[in-house]
Amino acid sequence: MAATASRPDRAYHQDYICRIRYENNLPPPPGSVKLLDIPIDGLDYYASPGFASRLHRSQPINIEADAELGMPINLVGMPGVFDGDESSIQAPLITPPVNPKDKNLLRPLTELGKPKYQGGGISFLRRTEYISSDTARARSEAAPKSAPKSPGPKLRKPVDTSKDDPINVLRAVVKGFDIANPEDAYTGPDTNDNIKGLEPTPAELEAWNDPKHPLKSTLKPIDFYPILPDLEAGTDAGDYMVAKFSTNPTQVVNKRDTRVDVGLLRPIDDEAMLAEYSAKVATHEADPMRVPHPGGAPFNYNFFLPADEASAINLRKKLDVDDPDRDNANLYTAKNRDGKEVFRLERQRTYETGRATAQDPDHAYKEIALALHDPELDVIAQDADVDTDDSSRQRLKKAAYYYPIMQKIQLKPHRSKNLAQLGGPSRYNDEDDDKRVDAWDVVVDDLDENEKAKRSANRAALLGEEEDAEDGDS
């Protein structure tokens, strides 16, 4: 305290600036201010709860409420309302798209303009400034006489709408094929069958000759696979279905059960379920904007598996067209009642469709399965010491083969027995049905003429109207 008291006081001269934001330009009152003493004893009377109650009883509400409370609703003319169907007075399940002209009207208030001041939401407060007279004078002398003009709004770069033209998009697609196969590039005039692709730039040619990863430039490609369809691996429908089990379908838990690779899913005919699904599809087709598509057709399936892993290995060899031992009759592991060699698959349990999604037929290749195939890396041929140059081993050349997926389903265990015990509906009771199949005998054979015709039609639809006769007979 003594040291603080002995220190001399230093005076700092500062000017305080007070900005008057709101000025009162009214003239002063002509006379002196006079204060009147006005009694306010009646305030307690008007503020008491009893006054409001008496006012409510003495002044009835002047509103005539009818049966519809002033909001008449005419239900005549709305389909199905009097039959219990209230879909016509409810909002649609699928929200219709917003018109592009109305999107600006749906923007929130925060996006309509940028606020000039972000100081806590109080625009009229200003920070107190302490400025000396010399500093204020220096700033006023150094300030420019005219403020620089603010730059105008940035002009948006015009968009070339011709790039979205379907013909131009097709030319860009053809350009990619021309870069990959320059010897097959079409250079003539445009016709209905042939369209000339766009001219590739040097950067695009360099990217094809020396491909680089878009994010990691140090990575180098190890190998290249052309993407091709596997024309000989088609099904009767021309596409495939992906099934996923919600739980483990077998009792094997410590390793992967390879028997699932050759398992068999047999659909169960259920007329009631198919009739209900057809009704949902008809409702969707009648009003697609309000009623969503029900998805793929639901089925119940019986799941069959080989008895042991050895039978699964033999069945997998029999199904592999590239396996040299596929024609060996000793691969079969059982005999049926007629004494014919078969593969016996035993029933595991019944599954029902938990969730099914189907692709649009107009976009059949939206989801595909891709398999890389290289004859030089054929493990079966190397293990069996088979010459890979043999014509029987050259069914497929080196490529990445794609397979269209038209439906994906999730299978969950069927709970019909539990529903029956609780008194609920049971569509298919796998315990009491005498038509239940306990085992399924499988024989692998060549395609018949009907199956060949279906696969030939699928290949013709994929390649075009013209198809090689040799491919149709294979």
Short mmCIF file of C-alpha atoms in Angstrom, two decimals:
data_model
loop_
_atom_site.label_atom_id
_atom_site.label_comp_id
_atom_site.label_asym_id
_atom_site.label_seq_id
_atom_site.Cartn_x
_atom_site.Cartn_y
_atom_site.Cartn_z
CA MET A 1 0.00 0.00 0.00
CA ALA A 2 2.92 2.40 0.79
CA ALA A 3 4.51 1.80 -2.58
CA THR A 4 1.20 2.36 -4.32
CA ALA A 5 0.53 5.58 -2.45
CA SER A 6 4.00 7.04 -3.18
CA ARG A 7 3.65 6.45 -6.95
CA PRO A 8 2.78 9.79 -8.67
CA ASP A 9 -0.58 10.03 -10.42
CA ARG A 10 -0.51 10.46 -14.17
CA ALA A 11 -3.38 12.14 -15.97
CA TYR A 12 -4.53 10.98 -19.41
CA HIS A 13 -6.69 13.32 -21.47
CA GLN A 14 -9.36 11.58 -23.50
CA ASP A 15 -12.44 12.73 -25.35
CA TYR A 16 -15.67 10.84 -24.87
CA ILE A 17 -17.83 10.60 -27.96
CA CYS A 18 -21.53 9.97 -27.51
CA ARG A 19 -23.56 9.37 -30.62
CA ILE A 20 -27.18 10.40 -30.51
CA ARG A 21 -29.14 7.91 -32.52
CA TYR A 22 -32.68 9.21 -31.85
CA GLU A 23 -33.19 12.99 -31.61
CA ASN A 24 -36.26 14.75 -30.18
CA ASN A 25 -36.97 17.74 -32.39
CA LEU A 26 -40.19 18.70 -30.61
CA PRO A 27 -40.23 22.17 -28.98
CA PRO A 28 -40.14 22.38 -25.19
CA PRO A 29 -43.50 22.63 -23.34
CA PRO A 30 -44.77 26.20 -22.92
CA GLY A 31 -45.26 25.91 -19.18
CA SER A 32 -43.53 24.28 -16.26
CA VAL A 33 -44.14 20.65 -15.52
CA LYS A 34 -47.03 20.06 -13.13
CA LEU A 35 -47.61 16.73 -11.43
CA LEU A 36 -51.19 15.75 -10.59
CA ASP A 37 -52.18 13.31 -7.89
CA ILE A 38 -54.75 11.00 -9.54
CA PRO A 39 -56.30 8.36 -7.26
CA ILE A 40 -56.10 4.76 -8.58
CA ASP A 41 -58.16 3.04 -5.93
CA GLY A 42 -60.35 1.31 -8.52
CA LEU A 43 -57.43 -0.67 -9.94
CA ASP A 44 -57.80 -3.33 -7.28
CA TYR A 45 -61.47 -3.71 -8.19
CA TYR A 46 -60.88 -4.22 -11.90
CA ALA A 47 -57.91 -6.55 -11.30
CA SER A 48 -59.77 -8.88 -8.94
CA PRO A 49 -60.92 -12.34 -10.22
CA GLY A 50 -64.48 -11.60 -9.22
CA PHE A 51 -64.78 -8.76 -11.74
CA ALA A 52 -63.87 -11.09 -14.63
CA SER A 53 -66.40 -13.70 -13.44
CA ARG A 54 -69.21 -11.14 -13.16
CA LEU A 55 -68.30 -9.76 -16.58
CA HIS A 56 -68.46 -13.26 -18.08
CA ARG A 57 -71.94 -13.85 -16.61
CA SER A 58 -73.33 -10.48 -17.58
CA GLN A 59 -71.95 -10.40 -21.14
CA PRO A 60 -72.74 -13.68 -22.97
CA ILE A 61 -70.68 -14.61 -26.02
CA ASN A 62 -72.32 -13.38 -29.17
CA ILE A 63 -71.42 -16.42 -31.34
CA GLU A 64 -73.95 -18.69 -32.98
CA ALA A 65 -72.28 -22.14 -33.24
CA ASP A 66 -73.96 -24.45 -35.71
CA ALA A 67 -73.51 -28.20 -36.07
CA GLU A 68 -70.49 -27.78 -38.34
CA LEU A 69 -68.89 -25.04 -36.15
CA GLY A 70 -68.76 -22.65 -39.06
CA MET A 71 -66.74 -25.01 -41.27
CA PRO A 72 -69.16 -26.77 -43.64
CA ILE A 73 -67.73 -29.92 -45.22
CA ASN A 74 -69.56 -31.45 -48.14
CA LEU A 75 -68.64 -35.15 -48.51
CA VAL A 76 -70.97 -35.74 -51.44
CA GLY A 77 -68.97 -36.68 -54.52
CA MET A 78 -65.90 -38.03 -52.73
CA PRO A 79 -65.45 -41.67 -53.74
CA GLY A 80 -65.57 -44.31 -51.02
CA VAL A 81 -66.17 -41.99 -48.06
CA PHE A 82 -69.49 -43.55 -47.07
CA ASP A 83 -68.03 -47.06 -47.57
CA GLY A 84 -65.30 -46.58 -44.98
CA ASP A 85 -62.55 -45.59 -47.44
CA GLU A 86 -61.11 -42.23 -46.30
CA SER A 87 -58.18 -42.15 -48.75
CA SER A 88 -59.83 -39.40 -50.82
CA ILE A 89 -59.81 -36.95 -47.87
CA GLN A 90 -56.33 -37.81 -46.65
CA ALA A 91 -52.97 -36.55 -47.78
CA PRO A 92 -51.23 -38.68 -50.44
CA LEU A 93 -48.65 -41.19 -49.20
CA ILE A 94 -46.21 -40.04 -51.87
CA THR A 95 -45.58 -36.29 -51.70
CA PRO A 96 -45.86 -34.81 -55.20
CA PRO A 97 -42.74 -33.00 -56.42
CA VAL A 98 -42.60 -29.25 -55.93
CA ASN A 99 -42.79 -27.10 -59.04
CA PRO A 100 -39.39 -25.48 -59.70
CA LYS A 101 -41.10 -22.09 -59.83
CA ASP A 102 -42.38 -22.55 -56.26
CA LYS A 103 -39.09 -23.65 -54.67
CA ASN A 104 -38.05 -20.06 -53.96
CA LEU A 105 -41.27 -19.53 -52.00
CA LEU A 106 -40.35 -22.39 -49.63
CA ARG A 107 -37.00 -20.95 -48.57
CA PRO A 108 -36.69 -20.07 -44.85
CA LEU A 109 -36.38 -16.49 -43.73
CA THR A 110 -32.70 -16.93 -42.87
CA GLU A 111 -31.87 -17.52 -46.53
CA LEU A 112 -33.73 -14.56 -47.97
CA GLY A 113 -30.98 -12.05 -47.17
CA LYS A 114 -27.68 -11.74 -45.37
CA PRO A 115 -27.94 -9.62 -42.19
CA LYS A 116 -25.56 -6.69 -41.96
CA TYR A 117 -24.83 -7.12 -38.26
CA GLN A 118 -24.41 -10.39 -36.39
CA GLY A 119 -23.82 -8.98 -32.89
CA GLY A 120 -26.05 -11.09 -30.72
CA GLY A 121 -29.29 -10.16 -32.48
CA ILE A 122 -29.44 -6.53 -31.14
CA SER A 123 -28.94 -4.17 -34.06
CA PHE A 124 -29.18 -0.79 -32.30
CA LEU A 125 -26.32 -1.33 -29.80
CA ARG A 126 -22.90 0.07 -30.61
CA ARG A 127 -19.59 -0.40 -28.87
CA THR A 128 -18.29 2.54 -26.84
CA GLU A 129 -15.28 4.13 -28.56
CA TYR A 130 -12.58 6.20 -26.82
CA ILE A 131 -10.65 8.24 -29.35
CA SER A 132 -8.18 11.05 -28.63
CA SER A 133 -8.51 14.32 -30.48
CA ASP A 134 -5.16 13.92 -32.29
CA THR A 135 -6.02 10.46 -33.48
CA ALA A 136 -9.44 11.55 -34.68
CA ARG A 137 -7.92 14.48 -36.60
CA ALA A 138 -5.29 12.26 -38.21
CA ARG A 139 -7.85 9.77 -39.30
CA SER A 140 -10.06 12.47 -40.79
CA GLU A 141 -7.14 13.90 -42.80
CA ALA A 142 -5.99 10.48 -44.02
CA ALA A 143 -9.47 9.39 -45.04
CA PRO A 144 -10.07 9.49 -48.83
CA LYS A 145 -12.51 12.00 -50.15
CA SER A 146 -14.54 9.49 -52.08
CA ALA A 147 -15.08 5.89 -51.12
CA PRO A 148 -14.17 3.30 -53.75
CA LYS A 149 -17.02 1.86 -55.67
CA SER A 150 -18.12 -1.53 -54.48
CA PRO A 151 -17.85 -4.25 -57.09
CA GLY A 152 -21.10 -5.18 -58.74
CA PRO A 153 -22.73 -8.57 -58.43
CA LYS A 154 -20.83 -11.41 -60.04
CA LEU A 155 -22.35 -12.51 -63.29
CA ARG A 156 -23.18 -16.20 -63.45
CA LYS A 157 -21.34 -18.08 -66.13
CA PRO A 158 -23.77 -19.07 -68.86
CA VAL A 159 -24.58 -22.76 -68.95
CA ASP A 160 -24.33 -24.60 -72.22
CA THR A 161 -27.75 -26.23 -72.46
CA SER A 162 -26.74 -28.16 -75.59
CA LYS A 163 -24.73 -30.58 -73.41
CA ASP A 164 -27.98 -31.96 -71.99
CA ASP A 165 -29.31 -32.75 -75.43
CA PRO A 166 -29.93 -36.54 -75.77
CA ILE A 167 -27.98 -36.70 -79.02
CA ASN A 168 -25.03 -34.90 -77.44
CA VAL A 169 -25.14 -37.26 -74.43
CA LEU A 170 -25.11 -40.23 -76.82
CA ARG A 171 -22.11 -38.74 -78.64
CA ALA A 172 -20.25 -38.46 -75.33
CA VAL A 173 -21.01 -42.13 -74.58
CA VAL A 174 -19.82 -43.20 -78.04
CA LYS A 175 -16.64 -41.18 -77.50
CA GLY A 176 -15.73 -43.41 -74.56
CA PHE A 177 -16.04 -46.53 -76.74
CA ASP A 178 -14.04 -44.87 -79.52
CA ILE A 179 -11.20 -44.14 -77.09
CA ALA A 180 -11.17 -47.75 -75.89
CA ASN A 181 -11.51 -49.24 -79.40
CA PRO A 182 -10.14 -46.74 -81.93
CA GLU A 183 -10.11 -49.35 -84.70
CA ASP A 184 -13.92 -49.66 -84.46
CA ALA A 185 -14.65 -45.92 -84.30
CA TYR A 186 -17.33 -44.71 -86.71
CA THR A 187 -16.21 -41.70 -88.75
CA GLY A 188 -19.02 -41.39 -91.31
CA PRO A 189 -22.08 -39.16 -91.27
CA ASP A 190 -24.79 -39.56 -88.65
CA THR A 191 -27.56 -42.01 -89.50
CA ASN A 192 -30.37 -43.71 -87.60
CA ASP A 193 -28.08 -46.68 -86.84
CA ASN A 194 -24.68 -45.01 -86.42
CA ILE A 195 -23.79 -41.79 -84.60
CA LYS A 196 -20.35 -40.26 -84.69
CA GLY A 197 -18.83 -39.71 -81.27
CA LEU A 198 -17.32 -36.48 -80.01
CA GLU A 199 -13.69 -35.75 -80.69
CA PRO A 200 -11.59 -36.90 -77.72
CA THR A 201 -9.24 -34.40 -76.14
CA PRO A 202 -5.52 -35.11 -75.62
CA ALA A 203 -6.11 -35.23 -71.86
CA GLU A 204 -8.74 -37.97 -72.30
CA LEU A 205 -6.44 -40.00 -74.52
CA GLU A 206 -3.63 -39.63 -71.99
CA ALA A 207 -5.95 -40.69 -69.15
CA TRP A 208 -6.86 -43.85 -71.09
CA ASN A 209 -3.25 -44.73 -71.95
CA ASP A 210 -1.90 -43.93 -68.48
CA PRO A 211 -4.79 -44.23 -65.95
CA LYS A 212 -4.30 -42.69 -62.52
CA HIS A 213 -6.29 -42.78 -59.32
CA PRO A 214 -8.31 -39.55 -58.90
CA LEU A 215 -7.28 -39.15 -55.24
CA LYS A 216 -4.09 -41.22 -54.79
CA SER A 217 -1.70 -40.57 -57.67
CA THR A 218 0.85 -43.08 -56.33
CA LEU A 219 -1.46 -46.04 -56.99
CA LYS A 220 -0.96 -47.94 -60.23
CA PRO A 221 -3.42 -50.37 -61.87
CA ILE A 222 -2.37 -54.01 -61.67
CA ASP A 223 -4.63 -55.43 -64.39
CA PHE A 224 -7.49 -54.51 -66.70
CA TYR A 225 -10.74 -56.40 -67.30
CA PRO A 226 -13.27 -55.53 -70.02
CA ILE A 227 -16.86 -55.53 -68.76
CA LEU A 228 -18.95 -58.03 -70.73
CA PRO A 229 -22.24 -59.95 -70.26
CA ASP A 230 -22.07 -63.68 -69.60
CA LEU A 231 -24.42 -64.83 -72.34
CA GLU A 232 -24.19 -68.53 -71.50
CA ALA A 233 -24.98 -68.16 -67.80
CA GLY A 234 -28.48 -66.79 -68.16
CA THR A 235 -31.62 -68.05 -66.46
CA ASP A 236 -35.08 -68.68 -67.85
CA ALA A 237 -36.12 -65.17 -66.75
CA GLY A 238 -32.86 -63.58 -67.93
CA ASP A 239 -31.95 -62.11 -64.54
CA TYR A 240 -31.06 -63.07 -60.97
CA MET A 241 -32.43 -62.65 -57.46
CA VAL A 242 -30.41 -61.93 -54.31
CA ALA A 243 -31.69 -63.61 -51.11
CA LYS A 244 -30.39 -62.65 -47.67
CA PHE A 245 -31.14 -64.57 -44.48
CA SER A 246 -31.99 -62.51 -41.41
CA THR A 247 -30.55 -65.25 -39.16
CA ASN A 248 -28.05 -68.08 -39.54
CA PRO A 249 -29.79 -70.71 -41.72
CA THR A 250 -27.72 -73.60 -40.28
CA GLN A 251 -26.41 -74.72 -36.90
CA VAL A 252 -22.76 -74.13 -37.86
CA VAL A 253 -21.47 -71.08 -35.99
CA ASN A 254 -17.67 -71.41 -35.76
CA LYS A 255 -17.08 -71.37 -39.54
CA ARG A 256 -18.85 -70.77 -42.80
CA ASP A 257 -21.16 -73.58 -43.89
CA THR A 258 -20.32 -74.24 -47.56
CA ARG A 259 -23.54 -76.23 -48.01
CA VAL A 260 -25.42 -72.96 -48.32
CA ASP A 261 -23.69 -72.35 -51.68
CA VAL A 262 -25.69 -75.19 -53.24
CA GLY A 263 -28.86 -74.78 -51.17
CA LEU A 264 -32.29 -74.87 -52.76
CA LEU A 265 -35.16 -72.45 -52.11
CA ARG A 266 -38.49 -73.92 -53.24
CA PRO A 267 -41.38 -71.42 -53.32
CA ILE A 268 -44.68 -72.48 -51.75
CA ASP A 269 -47.87 -71.83 -53.68
CA ASP A 270 -50.16 -69.63 -51.59
CA GLU A 271 -53.20 -68.44 -53.50
CA ALA A 272 -54.41 -66.15 -50.72
CA MET A 273 -51.05 -64.36 -50.51
CA LEU A 274 -50.80 -63.94 -54.28
CA ALA A 275 -54.38 -62.65 -54.47
CA GLU A 276 -53.62 -60.05 -51.79
CA TYR A 277 -50.45 -59.00 -53.61
CA SER A 278 -52.32 -58.71 -56.93
CA ALA A 279 -54.90 -56.48 -55.24
CA LYS A 280 -52.14 -54.19 -53.95
CA VAL A 281 -50.56 -53.96 -57.40
CA ALA A 282 -53.94 -53.13 -58.95
CA THR A 283 -54.49 -50.39 -56.35
CA HIS A 284 -51.06 -48.93 -57.13
CA GLU A 285 -51.70 -48.96 -60.88
CA ALA A 286 -55.06 -47.23 -60.37
CA ASP A 287 -53.54 -44.37 -58.33
CA PRO A 288 -49.71 -44.45 -58.48
CA MET A 289 -49.39 -40.96 -56.95
CA ARG A 290 -51.12 -41.90 -53.69
CA VAL A 291 -50.42 -45.61 -53.32
CA PRO A 292 -46.77 -46.78 -53.45
CA HIS A 293 -45.74 -49.94 -55.27
CA PRO A 294 -45.84 -53.00 -52.97
CA GLY A 295 -42.50 -54.25 -54.28
CA GLY A 296 -41.70 -57.80 -55.30
CA ALA A 297 -44.16 -60.64 -54.93
CA PRO A 298 -43.95 -62.20 -51.44
CA PHE A 299 -43.51 -65.95 -51.15
CA ASN A 300 -42.88 -68.54 -48.49
CA TYR A 301 -39.93 -70.83 -49.21
CA ASN A 302 -38.80 -74.25 -48.09
CA PHE A 303 -35.02 -74.32 -47.67
CA PHE A 304 -33.14 -77.52 -48.56
CA LEU A 305 -29.45 -78.40 -47.96
CA PRO A 306 -27.23 -81.45 -48.61
CA ALA A 307 -26.78 -83.78 -45.66
CA ASP A 308 -22.99 -83.30 -45.38
CA GLU A 309 -20.18 -81.20 -46.78
CA ALA A 310 -18.94 -83.99 -49.10
CA SER A 311 -22.27 -84.04 -50.92
CA ALA A 312 -22.08 -80.24 -51.29
CA ILE A 313 -18.60 -80.47 -52.85
CA ASN A 314 -19.76 -83.12 -55.35
CA LEU A 315 -22.84 -81.10 -56.26
CA ARG A 316 -20.73 -78.00 -56.78
CA LYS A 317 -18.45 -79.98 -59.15
CA LYS A 318 -21.47 -81.22 -61.07
CA LEU A 319 -22.78 -77.69 -61.53
CA ASP A 320 -19.41 -76.30 -62.68
CA VAL A 321 -19.24 -76.56 -66.49
CA ASP A 322 -15.48 -75.97 -66.36
CA ASP A 323 -14.78 -78.82 -63.94
CA PRO A 324 -13.15 -81.80 -65.74
CA ASP A 325 -14.89 -84.31 -63.42
CA ARG A 326 -18.43 -82.99 -63.84
CA ASP A 327 -19.46 -85.94 -66.01
CA ASN A 328 -18.31 -88.51 -63.46
CA ALA A 329 -21.30 -90.61 -62.40
CA ASN A 330 -19.73 -91.30 -58.99
CA LEU A 331 -20.37 -87.73 -57.90
CA TYR A 332 -23.95 -88.56 -56.97
CA THR A 333 -24.34 -89.46 -53.31
CA ALA A 334 -27.80 -91.08 -53.12
CA LYS A 335 -30.38 -93.11 -55.03
CA ASN A 336 -34.10 -92.55 -55.37
CA ARG A 337 -36.85 -95.16 -55.31
CA ASP A 338 -36.24 -96.01 -58.97
CA GLY A 339 -32.54 -96.64 -58.33
CA LYS A 340 -31.39 -93.50 -60.16
CA GLU A 341 -28.32 -91.64 -58.93
CA VAL A 342 -29.33 -88.30 -57.35
CA PHE A 343 -28.25 -85.62 -54.90
CA ARG A 344 -30.56 -85.60 -51.87
CA LEU A 345 -31.24 -82.25 -50.22
CA GLU A 346 -33.02 -82.31 -46.87
CA ARG A 347 -35.50 -79.71 -45.73
CA GLN A 348 -34.23 -77.33 -43.03
CA ARG A 349 -37.16 -75.03 -42.32
CA THR A 350 -39.70 -72.67 -43.90
CA TYR A 351 -38.86 -69.01 -44.55
CA GLU A 352 -41.09 -66.09 -45.36
CA THR A 353 -40.33 -62.89 -47.22
CA GLY A 354 -39.53 -60.13 -44.77
CA ARG A 355 -38.72 -57.39 -47.28
CA ALA A 356 -38.65 -57.50 -51.07
CA THR A 357 -37.54 -54.87 -53.57
CA ALA A 358 -37.95 -55.23 -57.32
CA GLN A 359 -36.19 -53.23 -60.01
CA ASP A 360 -37.99 -51.31 -62.71
CA PRO A 361 -37.99 -53.37 -65.94
CA ASP A 362 -37.07 -50.22 -67.84
CA HIS A 363 -33.88 -49.97 -65.72
CA ALA A 364 -32.92 -53.64 -65.67
CA TYR A 365 -29.22 -52.98 -65.16
CA LYS A 366 -29.44 -50.53 -62.28
CA GLU A 367 -27.94 -53.18 -59.96
CA ILE A 368 -25.62 -55.89 -61.21
CA ALA A 369 -23.32 -58.55 -59.80
CA LEU A 370 -19.74 -58.45 -61.13
CA ALA A 371 -17.38 -61.45 -61.35
CA LEU A 372 -13.73 -61.27 -62.45
CA HIS A 373 -12.60 -64.19 -64.59
CA ASP A 374 -9.06 -64.95 -65.80
CA PRO A 375 -8.36 -68.36 -67.40
CA GLU A 376 -4.68 -68.11 -66.43
CA LEU A 377 -5.64 -67.93 -62.75
CA ASP A 378 -8.04 -70.89 -62.90
CA VAL A 379 -7.49 -72.67 -59.59
CA ILE A 380 -9.40 -75.79 -60.65
CA ALA A 381 -7.30 -76.23 -63.76
CA GLN A 382 -4.06 -75.80 -61.82
CA ASP A 383 -5.09 -78.27 -59.11
CA ALA A 384 -6.25 -80.86 -61.66
CA ASP A 385 -3.20 -80.35 -63.89
CA VAL A 386 -5.40 -79.57 -66.90
CA ASP A 387 -4.17 -77.74 -69.95
CA THR A 388 -5.80 -74.30 -69.95
CA ASP A 389 -5.38 -74.08 -73.74
CA ASP A 390 -7.96 -76.85 -74.20
CA SER A 391 -11.09 -75.68 -76.05
CA SER A 392 -13.30 -77.03 -73.26
CA ARG A 393 -11.53 -74.74 -70.80
CA GLN A 394 -12.00 -71.60 -72.93
CA ARG A 395 -15.72 -71.06 -72.41
CA LEU A 396 -15.05 -67.54 -71.13
CA LYS A 397 -12.22 -65.23 -71.97
CA LYS A 398 -10.59 -62.82 -69.55
CA ALA A 399 -13.17 -60.21 -68.56
CA ALA A 400 -15.36 -58.85 -65.77
CA TYR A 401 -18.77 -60.44 -66.37
CA TYR A 402 -21.90 -58.78 -65.07
CA TYR A 403 -25.23 -60.36 -64.12
CA PRO A 404 -28.42 -58.26 -63.78
CA ILE A 405 -30.23 -58.33 -60.42
CA MET A 406 -33.96 -57.69 -60.69
CA GLN A 407 -35.09 -58.54 -57.15
CA LYS A 408 -33.67 -58.59 -53.64
CA ILE A 409 -35.45 -60.32 -50.77
CA GLN A 410 -34.82 -60.78 -47.07
CA LEU A 411 -35.81 -64.17 -45.65
CA LYS A 412 -36.82 -64.63 -42.03
CA PRO A 413 -38.02 -67.77 -40.25
CA HIS A 414 -41.70 -68.51 -40.68
CA ARG A 415 -43.76 -68.02 -37.49
CA SER A 416 -47.03 -69.61 -38.53
CA LYS A 417 -47.07 -72.08 -35.62
CA ASN A 418 -46.67 -69.32 -33.04
CA LEU A 419 -49.41 -67.27 -34.70
CA ALA A 420 -51.75 -70.26 -34.68
CA GLN A 421 -51.17 -70.81 -30.95
CA LEU A 422 -52.02 -67.15 -30.26
CA GLY A 423 -55.20 -67.38 -32.28
CA GLY A 424 -53.86 -65.29 -35.17
CA PRO A 425 -54.09 -66.02 -38.90
CA SER A 426 -51.74 -68.64 -40.29
CA ARG A 427 -51.30 -68.62 -44.04
CA TYR A 428 -49.13 -71.71 -44.21
CA ASN A 429 -48.74 -74.17 -41.38
CA ASP A 430 -45.62 -76.23 -42.07
CA GLU A 431 -46.36 -78.60 -39.17
CA ASP A 432 -49.84 -79.87 -40.11
CA ASP A 433 -49.72 -79.70 -43.93
CA ASP A 434 -49.65 -83.17 -45.45
CA LYS A 435 -48.12 -81.76 -48.64
CA ARG A 436 -44.89 -80.81 -46.94
CA VAL A 437 -41.75 -82.02 -48.77
CA ASP A 438 -39.08 -83.41 -46.42
CA ALA A 439 -36.41 -84.09 -49.06
CA TRP A 440 -35.67 -83.09 -52.62
CA ASP A 441 -33.79 -85.28 -55.13
CA VAL A 442 -31.72 -83.24 -57.59
CA VAL A 443 -30.35 -84.48 -60.92
CA VAL A 444 -28.09 -82.24 -63.00
CA ASP A 445 -28.89 -82.57 -66.69
CA ASP A 446 -28.45 -80.62 -69.92
CA LEU A 447 -30.95 -78.01 -71.08
CA ASP A 448 -34.01 -79.14 -72.99
CA GLU A 449 -35.34 -77.42 -76.11
CA ASN A 450 -37.75 -75.19 -74.17
CA GLU A 451 -35.02 -73.93 -71.82
CA LYS A 452 -32.67 -73.34 -74.76
CA ALA A 453 -35.36 -71.30 -76.51
CA LYS A 454 -35.88 -69.09 -73.44
CA ARG A 455 -32.16 -68.43 -73.03
CA SER A 456 -31.80 -67.77 -76.75
CA ALA A 457 -34.59 -65.18 -76.57
CA ASN A 458 -32.90 -63.49 -73.61
CA ARG A 459 -29.59 -63.31 -75.49
CA ALA A 460 -31.35 -61.92 -78.56
CA ALA A 461 -32.99 -59.21 -76.43
CA LEU A 462 -29.59 -58.31 -74.97
CA LEU A 463 -27.59 -58.29 -78.21
CA GLY A 464 -30.32 -57.10 -80.55
CA GLU A 465 -32.62 -58.67 -83.06
CA GLU A 466 -29.78 -60.48 -84.87
CA GLU A 467 -28.02 -63.31 -83.06
CA ASP A 468 -25.49 -65.85 -84.12
CA ALA A 469 -27.05 -69.24 -84.79
CA GLU A 470 -24.14 -70.98 -83.09
CA ASP A 471 -24.81 -69.13 -79.84
CA GLY A 472 -28.47 -70.09 -79.99
CA ASP A 473 -27.66 -73.80 -80.17
CA SER A 474 -25.04 -73.79 -77.43
#
